[in-house]
Short mmCIF file of C-alpha atoms in Angstrom, two decimals:
data_model
loop_
_atom_site.label_atom_id
_atom_site.label_comp_id
_atom_site.label_asym_id
_atom_site.label_seq_id
_atom_site.Cartn_x
_atom_site.Cartn_y
_atom_site.Cartn_z
CA UNK A 603 46.78 -45.07 29.31
CA UNK A 604 44.95 -48.31 30.09
CA UNK A 605 42.87 -48.56 33.27
CA UNK A 606 43.56 -51.14 35.95
CA UNK A 607 41.65 -54.42 35.44
CA UNK A 608 38.00 -54.50 36.55
CA UNK A 609 34.91 -56.67 36.22
CA UNK A 610 32.08 -55.08 34.23
CA UNK A 611 28.45 -55.51 35.34
CA UNK A 612 25.37 -54.37 33.40
CA UNK A 613 22.31 -54.80 35.64
CA UNK A 614 18.83 -54.58 34.18
CA UNK A 615 17.18 -52.90 37.17
CA UNK A 616 18.11 -50.45 39.90
CA UNK A 617 17.48 -53.16 42.50
CA UNK A 618 20.01 -55.41 40.80
CA UNK A 619 22.50 -52.54 40.62
CA UNK A 620 22.08 -51.76 44.32
CA UNK A 621 22.58 -55.43 45.11
CA UNK A 622 25.89 -55.42 43.23
CA UNK A 623 27.03 -52.31 45.08
CA UNK A 624 26.14 -53.90 48.41
CA UNK A 625 27.97 -57.11 47.47
CA UNK A 626 31.22 -55.52 46.35
CA UNK A 627 31.33 -52.51 48.69
CA UNK A 628 34.25 -50.14 48.25
CA UNK A 629 35.49 -52.16 45.27
CA UNK A 630 32.43 -51.16 43.22
CA UNK A 631 31.73 -47.92 41.36
CA UNK A 632 28.62 -46.78 39.52
CA UNK A 633 29.08 -46.05 35.82
CA UNK A 634 26.42 -43.77 34.33
CA UNK A 635 27.49 -41.83 31.23
CA UNK A 636 31.14 -42.47 32.07
CA UNK A 637 32.41 -39.14 30.77
CA UNK A 638 34.17 -38.34 34.06
CA UNK A 639 34.84 -41.80 35.42
CA UNK A 640 36.43 -43.44 32.37
CA UNK A 641 39.08 -40.73 31.81
CA UNK A 642 39.95 -40.87 35.51
CA UNK A 643 40.39 -44.64 35.32
CA UNK A 644 42.54 -44.37 32.21
CA UNK A 645 44.79 -41.84 33.94
CA UNK A 646 45.00 -44.17 36.96
CA UNK A 647 43.52 -41.46 39.18
CA UNK A 648 41.31 -44.17 40.62
CA UNK A 649 40.84 -47.93 40.42
CA UNK A 650 37.86 -50.18 41.16
CA UNK A 651 37.48 -53.91 40.91
CA UNK A 652 33.88 -53.72 39.70
CA UNK A 653 32.08 -51.20 37.49
CA UNK A 654 28.28 -51.27 37.71
CA UNK A 655 26.88 -49.79 34.49
CA UNK A 656 23.42 -48.31 35.10
CA UNK A 657 23.31 -46.47 31.78
CA UNK A 658 20.91 -48.89 30.10
CA UNK A 659 18.44 -49.34 32.93
CA UNK A 660 15.08 -48.17 31.51
CA UNK A 661 13.00 -45.33 32.94
CA UNK A 662 15.88 -43.17 34.20
CA UNK A 663 15.65 -40.39 31.56
CA UNK A 664 12.82 -37.87 31.92
CA UNK A 665 12.06 -34.19 32.52
CA UNK A 666 8.64 -33.30 33.91
CA UNK A 667 6.91 -30.80 36.17
CA UNK A 668 4.56 -32.30 38.74
CA UNK A 669 3.65 -31.99 42.40
CA UNK A 670 5.28 -28.56 42.64
CA UNK A 671 8.63 -29.84 41.41
CA UNK A 672 10.71 -30.07 38.27
CA UNK A 673 11.70 -33.74 38.32
CA UNK A 674 14.73 -34.77 36.29
CA UNK A 675 15.68 -38.42 36.06
CA UNK A 676 19.31 -38.91 37.01
CA UNK A 677 19.88 -40.82 33.77
CA UNK A 678 18.84 -37.84 31.63
CA UNK A 679 21.59 -37.01 29.17
CA UNK A 680 22.91 -33.47 28.86
CA UNK A 681 21.84 -33.30 25.20
CA UNK A 682 18.23 -34.02 26.23
CA UNK A 683 18.34 -31.19 28.77
CA UNK A 684 19.77 -28.93 26.08
CA UNK A 685 16.80 -29.58 23.78
CA UNK A 686 14.07 -29.52 26.44
CA UNK A 687 11.41 -26.84 25.97
CA UNK A 688 10.70 -26.91 29.71
CA UNK A 689 14.33 -26.15 30.52
CA UNK A 690 14.66 -23.49 27.85
CA UNK A 691 11.51 -21.64 28.85
CA UNK A 692 11.61 -21.77 32.66
CA UNK A 693 15.06 -22.70 33.95
CA UNK A 694 17.54 -20.19 32.58
CA UNK A 695 20.43 -21.38 34.73
CA UNK A 696 20.29 -24.84 33.12
CA UNK A 697 19.65 -23.42 29.66
CA UNK A 698 22.78 -21.28 30.08
CA UNK A 699 24.99 -23.99 31.53
CA UNK A 700 24.34 -27.15 29.52
CA UNK A 701 25.64 -25.87 26.14
CA UNK A 702 28.88 -24.89 27.92
CA UNK A 703 29.51 -28.38 29.35
CA UNK A 704 32.45 -29.99 27.53
CA UNK A 705 31.44 -30.53 23.87
CA UNK A 706 28.54 -32.13 21.92
CA UNK A 707 30.14 -35.58 21.88
CA UNK A 708 30.35 -35.58 25.68
CA UNK A 709 26.85 -34.13 26.13
CA UNK A 710 25.42 -36.95 24.00
CA UNK A 711 26.62 -39.47 26.61
CA UNK A 712 27.01 -37.60 29.90
CA UNK A 713 24.09 -37.63 32.35
CA UNK A 714 22.92 -34.95 34.75
CA UNK A 715 22.99 -37.50 37.57
CA UNK A 716 26.61 -38.39 36.92
CA UNK A 717 27.55 -34.72 36.79
CA UNK A 718 25.83 -34.01 40.10
CA UNK A 719 26.78 -37.19 41.98
CA UNK A 720 30.46 -37.35 41.00
CA UNK A 721 31.45 -34.85 43.68
CA UNK A 722 33.78 -32.91 41.36
CA UNK A 723 33.64 -29.19 42.29
CA UNK A 724 34.61 -28.35 38.70
CA UNK A 725 31.40 -29.90 37.35
CA UNK A 726 28.64 -27.43 36.57
CA UNK A 727 25.68 -29.37 37.94
CA UNK A 728 26.51 -29.20 41.67
CA UNK A 729 26.47 -25.40 41.96
CA UNK A 730 23.29 -25.26 39.89
CA UNK A 731 21.30 -27.65 42.08
CA UNK A 732 22.49 -25.79 45.18
CA UNK A 733 21.45 -22.39 43.81
CA UNK A 734 18.04 -23.77 42.83
CA UNK A 735 17.42 -25.25 46.28
CA UNK A 736 17.12 -28.76 44.86
CA UNK A 737 16.65 -32.05 46.66
CA UNK A 738 18.41 -35.20 45.50
CA UNK A 739 16.49 -38.47 45.65
CA UNK A 740 18.69 -41.51 46.28
CA UNK A 741 17.90 -45.20 46.56
CA UNK A 742 19.72 -47.93 48.46
CA UNK A 743 19.01 -51.31 50.06
CA UNK A 744 17.02 -49.60 52.84
CA UNK A 745 14.79 -47.70 50.40
CA UNK A 746 14.67 -44.06 49.27
CA UNK A 747 15.72 -40.85 50.98
CA UNK A 748 16.14 -37.21 49.95
CA UNK A 749 19.21 -35.08 50.57
CA UNK A 750 19.25 -31.30 50.26
CA UNK A 751 21.71 -30.33 47.53
CA UNK A 752 23.51 -27.89 49.82
CA UNK A 753 24.22 -30.75 52.25
CA UNK A 754 25.23 -33.31 49.67
CA UNK A 755 28.88 -32.33 49.09
CA UNK A 756 31.25 -33.16 51.93
CA UNK A 757 34.76 -32.86 50.46
CA UNK A 758 36.65 -33.28 47.20
CA UNK A 759 34.91 -36.14 45.33
CA UNK A 760 33.11 -37.01 48.57
CA UNK A 761 29.33 -36.83 48.88
CA UNK A 762 26.55 -37.92 51.24
CA UNK A 763 25.84 -40.96 49.05
CA UNK A 764 26.44 -44.26 50.83
CA UNK A 765 28.55 -46.77 48.86
CA UNK A 766 25.45 -48.83 48.04
CA UNK A 767 23.17 -45.91 47.10
CA UNK A 768 22.37 -44.51 43.66
CA UNK A 769 21.12 -41.02 42.78
CA UNK A 770 17.80 -41.53 40.98
CA UNK A 771 16.18 -38.09 40.64
CA UNK A 772 16.82 -34.37 40.98
CA UNK A 773 13.88 -32.39 42.36
CA UNK A 774 13.83 -28.63 41.87
CA UNK A 775 11.03 -26.47 43.33
CA UNK A 776 8.94 -24.88 40.59
CA UNK A 777 9.97 -21.22 40.35
CA UNK A 778 7.34 -18.82 41.70
CA UNK A 779 6.19 -15.88 39.58
CA UNK A 780 8.83 -13.19 39.11
CA UNK A 781 11.69 -15.67 39.33
CA UNK A 782 14.78 -15.85 37.16
CA UNK A 783 18.04 -17.78 37.11
CA UNK A 784 21.31 -17.64 35.20
CA UNK A 785 24.75 -19.23 34.88
CA UNK A 786 27.90 -17.43 33.91
CA UNK A 787 31.11 -19.34 33.20
CA UNK A 788 34.68 -18.49 32.26
CA UNK A 789 36.76 -21.18 30.56
CA UNK A 790 39.83 -21.15 28.36
CA UNK A 791 38.46 -23.25 25.49
CA UNK A 792 35.70 -25.63 24.46
CA UNK A 793 35.79 -28.77 26.56
CA UNK A 794 37.70 -27.21 29.44
CA UNK A 795 36.57 -26.95 33.04
CA UNK A 796 35.64 -23.53 34.36
CA UNK A 797 38.28 -21.18 35.69
CA UNK A 798 35.27 -19.82 37.58
CA UNK A 799 31.50 -20.05 37.22
CA UNK A 800 28.46 -18.88 39.15
CA UNK A 801 24.87 -20.12 39.38
CA UNK A 802 22.17 -17.69 40.53
CA UNK A 803 18.44 -17.91 41.18
CA UNK A 804 16.31 -14.99 42.40
CA UNK A 805 12.64 -14.41 43.17
CA UNK A 806 11.23 -10.88 43.48
CA UNK A 807 8.25 -9.78 45.56
CA UNK A 808 5.43 -7.56 44.33
CA UNK A 809 7.47 -4.40 45.01
CA UNK A 810 10.53 -5.67 43.15
CA UNK A 811 12.64 -6.48 46.20
CA UNK A 812 14.51 -9.78 46.39
CA UNK A 813 12.37 -12.32 48.21
CA UNK A 814 14.68 -15.30 47.77
CA UNK A 815 18.20 -15.64 46.36
CA UNK A 816 20.46 -18.61 45.75
CA UNK A 817 24.10 -18.20 44.70
CA UNK A 818 26.63 -21.00 44.29
CA UNK A 819 30.15 -21.13 42.87
CA UNK A 820 31.76 -23.71 40.58
CA UNK A 821 35.44 -24.68 40.86
CA UNK A 822 35.99 -22.26 43.73
CA UNK A 823 37.04 -24.75 46.40
CA UNK A 824 37.17 -28.47 47.27
CA UNK A 825 33.37 -28.58 47.02
CA UNK A 826 30.81 -26.41 45.22
CA UNK A 827 30.38 -23.36 47.41
CA UNK A 828 27.06 -21.93 48.51
CA UNK A 829 27.53 -18.18 48.90
CA UNK A 830 25.20 -17.94 51.89
CA UNK A 831 26.23 -14.46 53.04
CA UNK A 832 25.72 -13.02 49.55
CA UNK A 833 22.28 -14.64 49.20
CA UNK A 834 21.10 -13.45 52.60
CA UNK A 835 22.41 -9.95 51.96
CA UNK A 836 20.19 -9.66 48.88
CA UNK A 837 16.98 -10.84 50.52
CA UNK A 838 14.62 -7.99 51.33
CA UNK A 839 16.61 -5.43 49.35
CA UNK A 840 15.91 -3.65 46.09
CA UNK A 841 18.42 -5.01 43.59
CA UNK A 842 20.14 -1.81 42.49
CA UNK A 843 23.71 -1.59 41.21
CA UNK A 844 25.17 -0.96 44.67
CA UNK A 845 23.37 -3.93 46.18
CA UNK A 846 24.41 -6.23 43.34
CA UNK A 847 28.03 -5.10 43.65
CA UNK A 848 28.01 -5.74 47.39
CA UNK A 849 26.51 -9.21 46.93
CA UNK A 850 29.10 -10.03 44.26
CA UNK A 851 31.86 -9.02 46.64
CA UNK A 852 30.45 -11.25 49.37
CA UNK A 853 30.26 -14.18 46.93
CA UNK A 854 33.90 -13.63 46.02
CA UNK A 855 34.86 -13.72 49.69
CA UNK A 856 33.23 -17.15 50.01
CA UNK A 857 35.49 -18.59 47.29
CA UNK A 858 38.47 -20.69 48.34
CA UNK A 859 40.06 -21.63 44.98
CA UNK A 860 43.46 -23.19 44.33
CA UNK A 861 45.97 -21.79 41.88
CA UNK A 862 46.49 -23.83 38.72
CA UNK A 863 46.92 -23.39 34.96
CA UNK A 864 43.60 -21.55 34.82
CA UNK A 865 44.75 -18.75 37.11
CA UNK A 866 45.96 -17.60 40.49
CA UNK A 867 43.85 -17.55 43.63
CA UNK A 868 43.41 -13.77 43.33
CA UNK A 869 42.37 -14.00 39.69
CA UNK A 870 39.80 -16.70 40.36
CA UNK A 871 38.29 -14.78 43.25
CA UNK A 872 38.02 -11.68 41.10
CA UNK A 873 36.37 -13.68 38.34
CA UNK A 874 33.91 -15.10 40.89
CA UNK A 875 33.00 -11.51 41.79
CA UNK A 876 32.61 -10.41 38.17
CA UNK A 877 30.61 -13.47 37.14
CA UNK A 878 28.31 -13.20 40.17
CA UNK A 879 27.44 -9.66 39.15
CA UNK A 880 26.77 -10.72 35.57
CA UNK A 881 24.68 -13.71 36.61
CA UNK A 882 22.63 -11.57 39.00
CA UNK A 883 21.91 -9.02 36.29
CA UNK A 884 20.77 -11.77 33.90
CA UNK A 885 18.63 -13.51 36.53
CA UNK A 886 17.00 -10.27 37.62
CA UNK A 887 16.18 -9.37 34.03
CA UNK A 888 14.53 -12.77 33.56
CA UNK A 889 12.60 -12.25 36.79
CA UNK A 890 11.20 -9.01 35.44
CA UNK A 891 13.42 -6.74 37.48
CA UNK A 892 15.63 -3.92 36.18
#
C-alpha cells in the first residue's frame, strides 16, 4: 500500500529537528532507521503530516564505556551493535538479541534508538534496557533529561517522550564483577516478532548468591513487562534449580499476553516461564555461577 501524503524534512542538527517537532506538534513524527515506522505508514496503521528524518544527523552513532556507563548513541545501527567487541565481550543480552532482530537487511538500517523509543512491546530493545537498569537520555526544547527505562513505557506505542523530544542516548551501568546477562527468544521464522522472549541480567556476590537481578519480558503485554516479583525473589538467594524454577514461574505470572497467530495466552505464558529459566541459566553461567 501507499502511505498517506506527508511532508519530508531532513534537518542537519538535533536542534533543528527539535524545532520542527515543536512547530508541527502531533502532526510530526521522528524517522530514524524507519524499519518500523515506514511499514506502519504503508499499511495505514498511522498517518503524519510531517516526517522528521534524523538518520543523517552526525554524531549519533557510537558505543563507548565511560563514567561508569556503557553509552550507546540512539542512532547506532543494529549491525554496528552486532559487530561491536564491547557488546560481544561484556553485554551478553545484547550479543544474544541483536542477531535475532528481523534480518540482516533490516539490521543494516534499523537503529537501537528507534527500537527502544517506538513503544512497541514486540521490539527486543525495550525489555533489554529494562533488565539492564538503563537510563534513557532525551533532548527537547527545554534541554536534556534522563528517564529510567522501567518508567519509560506507558501503554501500547505510548512512552514518556514528549512530542517534541528525541531519544539521544542509552546509558547502561557497567556490569560489576561476577555479572552476566542473556536473552532468549522464540519466534516462528526469520524476520518475525517474538512469540515470547526474556531478557535477564544477574550479579552474584562473593558467596555466589544473587546480589542483583533484572528480568523483563518481550511481547507479553501492551508494554514490555518488568518481572519485579521474580527479580526480587532471586536477590539474596543461591541460584539453585529450585530457586530458578520458582523465579521463572513468577516471571510467567507477570505476563499478560494476547492470543494471536503466534499462540494462545496459555502457550505464551508457558513459553515466558521456559525462556526465563533458560535465560537465567545462561546469565548465571556467564556470571561465573553454576
